[in-house]
């Protein structure tokens, strides 16, 4: 069975600082991995995804994530935080043709001026 | 415009009421989903429809009844709900029901059961 663990339910950074949101997964087959962002009173929006190929994936709004099979990780990073990045971020995994996405519990990112 | 539209945005209902949530997608997708988002819990997959056929019912109580008349529309009929059913209900769609197809979400219906 697939599962996702997001370390840290709340991360706080200063504007301009590095953003690092951690995600570890377990999967019995090569996984597909996703990061979604949820702004207040909105649904989830896809930031980026890894399916196959290059392990460093670039997404929208300057975010990127690296798939590390040996560490079963898919951490999300952004070099310089902006106030508009404040939101909740969800990591998710699915297994091959299995359409069921398993989500982590989410990490709330706060950006301080 | 998210491409996936949910109505209503907010709903307050008593435990004896019957109401329906509506979802419409304008993306030409073939798969539609209902998720439940409760505070401090991971998103819970409730139902999946692939080409209008229900392919997943994730042990959801019968007081929740989905309906998918076509690939663009999805409903969630509610009756005799419990207070613990209060949550944000999210509709999503994807190109097809495959693991590498990202989900496109609506903005959700915030349901409060009194």
Short mmCIF file of C-alpha atoms in Angstrom, two decimals:
data_model
loop_
_atom_site.label_atom_id
_atom_site.label_comp_id
_atom_site.label_asym_id
_atom_site.label_seq_id
_atom_site.Cartn_x
_atom_site.Cartn_y
_atom_site.Cartn_z
CA UNK A 1 0.00 0.00 0.00
CA UNK A 2 1.11 3.54 -0.67
CA UNK A 3 1.49 6.20 1.98
CA UNK A 4 2.84 9.72 2.40
CA UNK A 5 4.42 11.43 5.38
CA UNK A 6 4.89 15.16 5.46
CA UNK A 7 7.31 16.19 8.17
CA UNK A 8 6.15 19.32 9.92
CA UNK A 9 2.53 20.38 9.90
CA UNK A 10 3.61 24.03 10.04
CA UNK A 11 6.69 25.69 8.57
CA UNK A 12 7.47 29.36 9.04
CA UNK A 13 10.06 31.26 6.98
CA UNK A 14 11.04 34.85 6.40
CA UNK A 15 10.40 36.53 3.08
CA UNK A 16 13.38 35.86 0.83
CA UNK A 17 14.48 32.76 2.74
CA UNK A 18 14.72 29.23 1.41
CA UNK A 19 11.55 27.15 1.53
CA UNK A 20 11.94 23.43 2.23
CA UNK A 21 8.88 21.24 2.70
CA UNK A 22 9.58 17.58 3.35
CA UNK A 23 7.75 14.59 1.94
CA UNK A 24 8.54 10.91 2.28
CA UNK A 25 6.54 8.19 0.64
CA UNK A 26 6.19 4.45 0.55
CA UNK A 27 5.14 2.54 -2.52
CA UNK A 28 5.39 -1.05 -3.67
CA UNK A 29 5.98 -0.01 -7.29
CA UNK A 30 7.66 3.00 -8.93
CA UNK A 31 5.53 5.91 -7.78
CA UNK A 32 4.04 8.94 -9.37
CA UNK A 33 4.53 11.91 -7.05
CA UNK A 34 2.75 15.23 -6.85
CA UNK A 35 2.78 18.47 -4.91
CA UNK A 36 -0.41 20.47 -4.63
CA UNK A 37 -0.99 23.89 -3.05
CA UNK A 38 -4.19 25.10 -1.41
CA UNK A 39 -4.84 28.78 -0.81
CA UNK A 40 -7.52 29.81 1.70
CA UNK A 41 -11.06 29.08 0.56
CA UNK A 42 -9.89 27.37 -2.59
CA UNK A 43 -9.38 23.88 -3.92
CA UNK A 44 -6.01 22.25 -4.53
CA UNK A 45 -3.85 23.35 -7.43
CA UNK A 46 -1.10 21.24 -8.99
CA UNK A 47 2.39 22.66 -8.38
CA UNK A 48 4.42 19.92 -10.05
CA UNK A 49 4.56 16.21 -10.67
CA UNK A 50 7.09 13.44 -11.17
CA UNK A 51 6.19 10.47 -13.33
CA UNK A 52 9.35 9.25 -15.07
CA UNK A 53 12.57 10.72 -16.42
CA UNK A 54 14.45 13.61 -14.87
CA UNK A 55 14.38 13.42 -11.10
CA UNK A 56 14.51 17.19 -10.59
CA UNK A 57 11.11 18.57 -11.48
CA UNK A 58 10.31 22.23 -11.90
CA UNK A 59 6.86 23.56 -11.23
CA UNK A 60 4.93 26.78 -11.13
CA UNK A 61 5.77 29.83 -9.02
CA UNK A 62 9.47 28.94 -8.82
CA UNK A 63 9.02 25.69 -6.90
CA UNK A 64 10.91 22.51 -7.65
CA UNK A 65 11.17 19.04 -6.16
CA UNK A 66 13.66 16.22 -6.45
CA UNK A 67 12.74 12.55 -6.52
CA UNK A 68 15.25 10.54 -4.50
CA UNK A 69 14.48 6.86 -4.74
CA UNK A 70 17.15 5.80 -2.25
CA UNK A 71 15.68 8.12 0.36
CA UNK A 72 12.03 7.62 -0.71
CA UNK A 73 11.71 11.39 -0.63
CA UNK A 74 10.19 14.11 -2.77
CA UNK A 75 10.99 17.36 -0.94
CA UNK A 76 9.67 20.67 -2.25
CA UNK A 77 11.95 23.69 -2.39
CA UNK A 78 11.95 27.30 -3.45
CA UNK A 79 15.11 29.45 -3.19
CA UNK A 80 13.38 32.63 -2.04
CA UNK A 81 10.01 32.78 -0.32
CA UNK A 82 7.44 35.36 -1.26
CA UNK A 83 4.50 36.51 0.81
CA UNK A 84 2.14 35.06 -1.79
CA UNK A 85 3.56 31.56 -1.12
CA UNK A 86 1.72 31.40 2.19
CA UNK A 87 -0.65 28.45 1.79
CA UNK A 88 -1.04 24.78 2.65
CA UNK A 89 1.01 22.30 0.65
CA UNK A 90 0.13 18.67 0.06
CA UNK A 91 2.35 15.87 -1.17
CA UNK A 92 0.62 12.94 -2.88
CA UNK A 93 1.57 9.56 -4.35
CA UNK A 94 -0.04 7.11 -6.72
CA UNK A 95 1.18 3.74 -7.93
CA UNK A 96 1.43 3.22 -11.66
CA UNK A 97 -1.94 2.69 -13.22
CA UNK A 98 -3.64 2.95 -9.86
CA UNK A 99 -5.56 6.20 -10.08
CA UNK A 100 -5.95 6.49 -6.34
CA UNK A 101 -3.95 9.40 -5.02
CA UNK A 102 -2.87 9.16 -1.39
CA UNK A 103 -2.33 12.56 0.17
CA UNK A 104 -0.21 13.62 3.10
CA UNK A 105 -1.74 15.62 5.94
CA UNK A 106 -0.40 18.86 4.55
CA UNK A 107 2.12 21.49 5.64
CA UNK A 108 1.00 25.02 6.34
CA UNK A 109 3.60 27.50 5.13
CA UNK A 110 3.72 30.91 6.78
CA UNK A 111 5.89 33.65 5.29
CA UNK A 112 6.92 36.47 7.62
CA UNK A 113 7.80 39.95 6.35
CA UNK B 1 -12.10 30.10 -13.53
CA UNK B 2 -10.68 26.81 -12.34
CA UNK B 3 -12.24 24.62 -15.01
CA UNK B 4 -14.03 22.72 -12.26
CA UNK B 5 -17.01 24.53 -10.76
CA UNK B 6 -18.72 23.50 -7.54
CA UNK B 7 -21.99 24.79 -6.16
CA UNK B 8 -22.95 25.84 -3.63
CA UNK B 9 -19.79 27.22 -2.00
CA UNK B 10 -21.34 27.00 1.44
CA UNK B 11 -24.15 24.85 2.78
CA UNK B 12 -25.68 24.59 6.22
CA UNK B 13 -28.13 21.76 6.75
CA UNK B 14 -29.89 20.00 9.55
CA UNK B 15 -29.54 16.30 10.14
CA UNK B 16 -32.96 15.57 8.65
CA UNK B 17 -32.49 17.61 5.47
CA UNK B 18 -31.79 16.38 1.97
CA UNK B 19 -29.47 18.43 -0.21
CA UNK B 20 -27.22 17.94 -3.22
CA UNK B 21 -23.76 19.19 -4.14
CA UNK B 22 -23.04 19.86 -7.79
CA UNK B 23 -19.81 19.72 -9.74
CA UNK B 24 -19.20 20.57 -13.38
CA UNK B 25 -15.95 20.32 -15.29
CA UNK B 26 -15.17 22.16 -18.53
CA UNK B 27 -11.87 20.41 -19.25
CA UNK B 28 -13.01 17.50 -21.37
CA UNK B 29 -11.86 15.02 -18.73
CA UNK B 30 -13.19 11.50 -18.40
CA UNK B 31 -12.75 10.86 -14.69
CA UNK B 32 -14.39 12.68 -11.78
CA UNK B 33 -13.86 12.36 -8.05
CA UNK B 34 -15.34 13.36 -4.70
CA UNK B 35 -12.96 14.02 -1.83
CA UNK B 36 -13.68 14.95 1.78
CA UNK B 37 -11.31 17.37 3.54
CA UNK B 38 -11.59 17.54 7.31
CA UNK B 39 -9.39 19.54 9.63
CA UNK B 40 -6.12 17.84 10.59
CA UNK B 41 -6.83 14.80 8.38
CA UNK B 42 -5.51 13.81 4.97
CA UNK B 43 -7.86 14.20 2.05
CA UNK B 44 -10.18 11.21 1.89
CA UNK B 45 -11.18 9.81 -1.47
CA UNK B 46 -14.91 9.06 -1.47
CA UNK B 47 -15.97 8.16 -5.00
CA UNK B 48 -14.46 7.85 -8.45
CA UNK B 49 -16.24 7.82 -11.79
CA UNK B 50 -14.44 6.79 -14.95
CA UNK B 51 -16.34 7.38 -18.19
CA UNK B 52 -19.54 7.78 -16.10
CA UNK B 53 -19.07 4.41 -14.40
CA UNK B 54 -18.44 4.31 -10.68
CA UNK B 55 -15.10 2.60 -10.17
CA UNK B 56 -14.50 3.38 -6.54
CA UNK B 57 -16.61 3.63 -3.41
CA UNK B 58 -14.21 4.04 -0.56
CA UNK B 59 -16.45 2.57 2.16
CA UNK B 60 -18.55 5.71 2.24
CA UNK B 61 -21.75 5.61 4.34
CA UNK B 62 -24.96 5.29 2.36
CA UNK B 63 -26.12 8.73 3.51
CA UNK B 64 -23.81 9.97 0.73
CA UNK B 65 -25.08 9.05 -2.73
CA UNK B 66 -23.15 10.05 -5.86
CA UNK B 67 -24.57 10.51 -9.33
CA UNK B 68 -22.70 11.02 -12.60
CA UNK B 69 -25.12 11.59 -15.49
CA UNK B 70 -22.33 12.38 -17.95
CA UNK B 71 -18.58 12.94 -18.00
CA UNK B 72 -18.97 16.65 -17.25
CA UNK B 73 -21.30 16.55 -14.26
CA UNK B 74 -21.10 14.98 -10.84
CA UNK B 75 -23.49 15.22 -7.94
CA UNK B 76 -23.32 14.22 -4.31
CA UNK B 77 -26.74 13.69 -2.75
CA UNK B 78 -26.86 14.08 1.01
CA UNK B 79 -29.47 12.87 3.48
CA UNK B 80 -29.69 12.31 7.23
CA UNK B 81 -26.13 13.51 7.75
CA UNK B 82 -24.30 13.62 11.06
CA UNK B 83 -22.38 16.54 12.59
CA UNK B 84 -19.10 14.71 11.92
CA UNK B 85 -19.88 14.97 8.21
CA UNK B 86 -19.17 18.69 8.39
CA UNK B 87 -16.17 19.27 6.12
CA UNK B 88 -15.01 20.74 2.85
CA UNK B 89 -16.14 18.54 -0.03
CA UNK B 90 -13.92 18.78 -3.06
CA UNK B 91 -14.71 17.67 -6.56
CA UNK B 92 -11.88 16.89 -8.98
CA UNK B 93 -11.43 15.67 -12.50
CA UNK B 94 -8.61 14.14 -14.51
CA UNK B 95 -7.95 13.26 -18.12
CA UNK B 96 -8.63 9.65 -17.30
CA UNK B 97 -8.48 7.51 -14.23
CA UNK B 98 -4.76 6.82 -14.30
CA UNK B 99 -2.10 7.43 -11.71
CA UNK B 100 -0.08 9.89 -13.76
CA UNK B 101 -3.01 12.13 -14.65
CA UNK B 102 -3.02 15.09 -12.28
CA UNK B 103 -6.25 16.07 -10.61
CA UNK B 104 -7.91 19.41 -11.24
CA UNK B 105 -9.91 20.54 -8.22
CA UNK B 106 -12.89 22.79 -7.74
CA UNK B 107 -12.99 25.30 -4.89
CA UNK B 108 -15.12 23.01 -2.78
CA UNK B 109 -18.38 23.17 -0.86
CA UNK B 110 -18.04 23.98 2.83
CA UNK B 111 -20.70 21.84 4.51
CA UNK B 112 -21.90 22.41 8.05
CA UNK B 113 -24.31 19.90 9.58
CA UNK B 114 -26.23 21.22 12.57
#
